[in-house]
CSV table of C-alpha atoms in Angstrom, one decimal:
chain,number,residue,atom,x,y,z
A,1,UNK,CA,139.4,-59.6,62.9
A,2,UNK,CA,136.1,-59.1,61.2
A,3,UNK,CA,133.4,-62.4,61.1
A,4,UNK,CA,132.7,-63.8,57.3
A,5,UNK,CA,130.9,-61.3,55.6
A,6,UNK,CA,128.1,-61.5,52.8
A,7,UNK,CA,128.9,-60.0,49.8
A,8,UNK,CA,126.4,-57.7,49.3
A,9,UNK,CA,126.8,-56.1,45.5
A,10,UNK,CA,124.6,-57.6,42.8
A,11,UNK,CA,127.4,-58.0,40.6
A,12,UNK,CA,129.5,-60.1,43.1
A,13,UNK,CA,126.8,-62.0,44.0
A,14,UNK,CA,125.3,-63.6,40.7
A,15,UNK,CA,128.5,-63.2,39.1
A,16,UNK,CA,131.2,-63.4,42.1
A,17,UNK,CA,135.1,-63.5,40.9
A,18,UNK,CA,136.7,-66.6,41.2
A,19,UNK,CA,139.7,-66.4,44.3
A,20,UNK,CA,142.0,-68.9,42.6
A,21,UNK,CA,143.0,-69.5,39.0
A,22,UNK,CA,144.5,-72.8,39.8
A,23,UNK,CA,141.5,-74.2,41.1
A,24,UNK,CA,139.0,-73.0,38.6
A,25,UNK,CA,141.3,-74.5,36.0
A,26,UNK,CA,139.9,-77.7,36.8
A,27,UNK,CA,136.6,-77.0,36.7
A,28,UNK,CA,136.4,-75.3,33.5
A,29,UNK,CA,136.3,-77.9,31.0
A,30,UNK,CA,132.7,-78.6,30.3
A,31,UNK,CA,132.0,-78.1,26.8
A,32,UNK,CA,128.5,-78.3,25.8
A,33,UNK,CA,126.0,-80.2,28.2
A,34,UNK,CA,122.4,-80.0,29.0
A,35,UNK,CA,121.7,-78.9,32.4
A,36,UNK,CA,119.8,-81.0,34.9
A,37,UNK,CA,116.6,-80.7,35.5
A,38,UNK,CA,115.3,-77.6,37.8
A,39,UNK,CA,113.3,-79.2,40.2
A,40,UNK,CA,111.7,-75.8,41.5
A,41,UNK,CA,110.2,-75.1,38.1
A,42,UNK,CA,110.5,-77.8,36.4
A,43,UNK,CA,112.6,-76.4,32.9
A,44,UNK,CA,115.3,-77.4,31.2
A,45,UNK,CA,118.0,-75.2,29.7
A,46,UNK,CA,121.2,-75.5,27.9
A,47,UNK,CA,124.3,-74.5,29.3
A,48,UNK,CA,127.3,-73.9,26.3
A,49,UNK,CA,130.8,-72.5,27.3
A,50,UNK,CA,132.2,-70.0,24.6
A,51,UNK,CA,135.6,-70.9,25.2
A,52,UNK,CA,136.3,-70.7,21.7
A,53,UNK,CA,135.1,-67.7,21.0
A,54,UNK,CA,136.5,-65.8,23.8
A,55,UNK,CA,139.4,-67.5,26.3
A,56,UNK,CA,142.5,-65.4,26.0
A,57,UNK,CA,140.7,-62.6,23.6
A,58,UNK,CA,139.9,-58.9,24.2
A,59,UNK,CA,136.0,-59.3,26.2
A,60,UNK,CA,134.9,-56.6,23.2
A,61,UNK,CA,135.8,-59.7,20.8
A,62,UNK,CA,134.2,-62.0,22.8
A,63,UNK,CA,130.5,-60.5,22.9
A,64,UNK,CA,130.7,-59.8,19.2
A,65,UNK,CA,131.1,-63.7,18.5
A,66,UNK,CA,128.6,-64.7,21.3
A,67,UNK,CA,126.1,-62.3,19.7
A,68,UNK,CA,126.9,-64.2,16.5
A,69,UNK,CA,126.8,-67.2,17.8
A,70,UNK,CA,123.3,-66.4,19.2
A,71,UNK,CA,122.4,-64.7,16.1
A,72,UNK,CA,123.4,-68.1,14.3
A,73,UNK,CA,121.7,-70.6,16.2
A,74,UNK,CA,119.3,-69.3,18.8
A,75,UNK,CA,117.4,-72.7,19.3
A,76,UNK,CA,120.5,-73.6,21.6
A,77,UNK,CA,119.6,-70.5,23.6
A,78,UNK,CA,115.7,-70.7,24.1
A,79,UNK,CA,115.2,-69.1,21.2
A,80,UNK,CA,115.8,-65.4,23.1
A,81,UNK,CA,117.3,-62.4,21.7
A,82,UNK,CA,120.0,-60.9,23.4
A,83,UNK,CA,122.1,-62.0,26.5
A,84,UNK,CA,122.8,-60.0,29.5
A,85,UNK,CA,126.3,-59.9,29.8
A,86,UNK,CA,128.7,-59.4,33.0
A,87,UNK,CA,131.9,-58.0,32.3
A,88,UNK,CA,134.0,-58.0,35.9
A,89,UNK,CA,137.7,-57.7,36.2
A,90,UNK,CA,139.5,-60.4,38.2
A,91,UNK,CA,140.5,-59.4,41.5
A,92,UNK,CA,144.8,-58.9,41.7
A,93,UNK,CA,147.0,-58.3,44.6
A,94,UNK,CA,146.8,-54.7,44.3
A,95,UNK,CA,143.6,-53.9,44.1
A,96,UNK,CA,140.9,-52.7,47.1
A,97,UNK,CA,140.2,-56.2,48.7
A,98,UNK,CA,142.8,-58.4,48.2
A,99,UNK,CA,142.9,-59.6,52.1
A,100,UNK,CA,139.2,-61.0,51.3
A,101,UNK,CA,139.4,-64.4,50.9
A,102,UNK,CA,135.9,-66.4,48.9
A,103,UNK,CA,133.9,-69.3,51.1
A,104,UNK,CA,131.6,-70.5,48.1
A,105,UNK,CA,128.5,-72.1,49.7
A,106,UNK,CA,126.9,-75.3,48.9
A,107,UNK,CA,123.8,-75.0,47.1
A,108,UNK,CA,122.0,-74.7,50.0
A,109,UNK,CA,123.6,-71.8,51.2
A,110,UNK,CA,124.0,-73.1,54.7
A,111,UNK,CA,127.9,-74.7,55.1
A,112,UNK,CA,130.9,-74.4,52.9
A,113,UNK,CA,131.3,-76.0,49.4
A,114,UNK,CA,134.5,-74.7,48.2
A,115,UNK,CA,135.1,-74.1,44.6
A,116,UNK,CA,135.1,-78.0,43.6
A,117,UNK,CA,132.6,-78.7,45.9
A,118,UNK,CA,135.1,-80.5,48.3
A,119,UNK,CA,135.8,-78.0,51.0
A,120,UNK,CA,138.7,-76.6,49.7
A,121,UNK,CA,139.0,-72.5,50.0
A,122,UNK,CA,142.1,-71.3,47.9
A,123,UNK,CA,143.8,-67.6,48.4
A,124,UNK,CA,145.4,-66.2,45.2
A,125,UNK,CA,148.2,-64.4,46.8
A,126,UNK,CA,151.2,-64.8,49.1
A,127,UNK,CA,150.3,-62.7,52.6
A,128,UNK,CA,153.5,-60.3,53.0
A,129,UNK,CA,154.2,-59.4,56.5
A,130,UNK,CA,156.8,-57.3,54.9
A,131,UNK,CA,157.9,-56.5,51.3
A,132,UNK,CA,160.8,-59.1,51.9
A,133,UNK,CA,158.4,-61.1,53.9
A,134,UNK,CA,155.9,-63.1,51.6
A,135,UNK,CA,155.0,-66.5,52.2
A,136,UNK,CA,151.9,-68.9,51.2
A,137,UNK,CA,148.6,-69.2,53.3
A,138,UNK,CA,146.0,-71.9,52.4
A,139,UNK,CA,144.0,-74.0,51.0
A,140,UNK,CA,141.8,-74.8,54.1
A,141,UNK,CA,139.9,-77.8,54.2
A,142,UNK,CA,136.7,-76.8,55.3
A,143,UNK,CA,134.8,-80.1,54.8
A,144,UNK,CA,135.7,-82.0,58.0
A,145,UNK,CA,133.9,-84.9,57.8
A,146,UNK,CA,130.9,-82.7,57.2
A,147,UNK,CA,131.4,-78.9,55.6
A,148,UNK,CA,131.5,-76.3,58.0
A,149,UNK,CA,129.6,-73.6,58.7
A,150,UNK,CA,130.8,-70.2,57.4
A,151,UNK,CA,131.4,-69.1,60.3
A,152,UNK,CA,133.5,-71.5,61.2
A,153,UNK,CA,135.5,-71.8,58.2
A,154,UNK,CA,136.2,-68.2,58.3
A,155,UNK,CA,137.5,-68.5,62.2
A,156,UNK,CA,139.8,-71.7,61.0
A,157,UNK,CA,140.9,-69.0,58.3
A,158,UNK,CA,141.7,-66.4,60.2
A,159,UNK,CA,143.2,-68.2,63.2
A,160,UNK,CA,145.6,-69.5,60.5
A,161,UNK,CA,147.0,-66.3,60.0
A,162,UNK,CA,146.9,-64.2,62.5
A,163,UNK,CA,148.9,-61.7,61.9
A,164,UNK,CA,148.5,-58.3,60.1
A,165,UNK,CA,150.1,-57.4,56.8
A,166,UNK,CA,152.2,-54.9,55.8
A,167,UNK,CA,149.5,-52.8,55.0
A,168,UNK,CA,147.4,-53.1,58.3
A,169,UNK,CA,144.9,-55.8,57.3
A,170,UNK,CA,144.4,-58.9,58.1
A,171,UNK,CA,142.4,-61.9,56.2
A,172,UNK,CA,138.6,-61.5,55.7
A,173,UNK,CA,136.0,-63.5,54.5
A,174,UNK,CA,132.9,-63.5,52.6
A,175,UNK,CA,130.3,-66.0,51.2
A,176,UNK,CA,129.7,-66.5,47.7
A,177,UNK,CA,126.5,-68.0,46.5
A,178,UNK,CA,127.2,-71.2,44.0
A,179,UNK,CA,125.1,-70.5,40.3
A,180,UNK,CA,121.6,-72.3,41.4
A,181,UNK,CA,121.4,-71.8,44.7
A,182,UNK,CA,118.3,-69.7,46.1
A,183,UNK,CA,120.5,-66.8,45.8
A,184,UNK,CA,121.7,-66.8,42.4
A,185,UNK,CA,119.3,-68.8,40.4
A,186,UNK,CA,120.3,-70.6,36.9
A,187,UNK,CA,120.0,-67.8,34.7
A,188,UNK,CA,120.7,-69.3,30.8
A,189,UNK,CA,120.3,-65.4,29.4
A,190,UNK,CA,123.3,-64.4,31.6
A,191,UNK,CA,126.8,-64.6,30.6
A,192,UNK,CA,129.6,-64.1,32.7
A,193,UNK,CA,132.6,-62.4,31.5
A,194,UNK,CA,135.9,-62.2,34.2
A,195,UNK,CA,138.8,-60.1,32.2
A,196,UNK,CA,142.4,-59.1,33.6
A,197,UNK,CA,143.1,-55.5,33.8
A,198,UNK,CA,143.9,-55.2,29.6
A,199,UNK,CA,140.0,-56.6,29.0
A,200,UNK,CA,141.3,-59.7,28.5
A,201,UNK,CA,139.0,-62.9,28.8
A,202,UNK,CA,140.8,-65.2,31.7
A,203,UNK,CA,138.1,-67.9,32.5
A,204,UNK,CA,135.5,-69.9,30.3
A,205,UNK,CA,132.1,-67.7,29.7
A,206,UNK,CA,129.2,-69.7,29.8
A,207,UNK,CA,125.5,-68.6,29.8
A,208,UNK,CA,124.4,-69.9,33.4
């Protein structure tokens, strides 16, 4: 079984697909807050979620209104012109990596957070030793006391299931790098779009 792994595409990292709906759920109901205060540089920025304007709508709708939006009020957004937008289409059981299973760091990039920042790592899908032979695997509890290491979190993963699929493959992990860590700073011109496979919207945009 392979070691945790580091996601290496820019993409993934400053924009890195959530691995379980049910747990972002609970994490996506800020509205509109002002974000603490960057202690590296010393800014402040405003975060706004565009649920609004784009949860459950075609991602094409979405950037229209948060071009308007930006258009409309730009003092809520520094005052710039245009946001860099990052359109990525959540991960499903069929696709190319759906044995990888997400260890979201803590903000210092050294032991696991989890999604909540409690440990937890979720896995969207049932493992299927055959097609008749599905069952559930995780959450893991990766804060034990004190969080884990991803190394170790990945080995408790993996020990967990041990055994192969029906397509060969067995669980892998790699790290995901929380928004305002060292690896993916706060950026408040990025927005994050995560679509299903009809360009749907399916989580709460917000320019972070």
């Amino acid at each position: 079984m392979k070691a945790a792994q580091t996601l290496t595409t820019a993409a993934a990292l400053l924009c890195a697909l959530p691995a379980s709906v049910v747990a972002l759920s609970k994490v996506e109901t800020r509205n509109l807050d002002i974000a603490e205060d960057d202690a590296s540089r010393g800014l402040m920025h405003v975060t706004v979620d565009f649920k609004d304007e784009c949860l459950h709508k075609h991602k094409d709708v979405c950037i229209a209104a948060i071009n308007a939006k930006l258009a409309a009020y730009p003092e809520l957004f520094e005052d710039r012109e245009a946001f860099e937008f990052e359109v990525n289409k959540v991960r499903e059981a069929t696709d190319e990596g759906y044995n990888i299973v997400s260890m979201r760091l803590n903000a210092d990039e050294t032991t696991v957070g989890g999604l909540l920042g409690d440990g937890m790592i979720w896995y969207a899908y049932e493992w299927c030793l055959a097609a008749d032979d599905c069952y559930t695997v995780g959450p893991w509890d990766c804060d034990v006391g004190i969080p884990l290491l991803p190394e170790q979190c990945c080995k408790m993963i993996q020990d967990s299931v041990p055994h192969e699929d029906m397509n060969g493959k067995y669980l892998e992990c790699y790290t995901e790098f929380p928004v305002g860590s060292p690896s993916n700073p706060v950026n408040p011109g990025r927005v994050c779009i995560h679509t299903d496979a009809d360009g749907i919207v399916v989580h709460i945009p917000k320019n972070e």
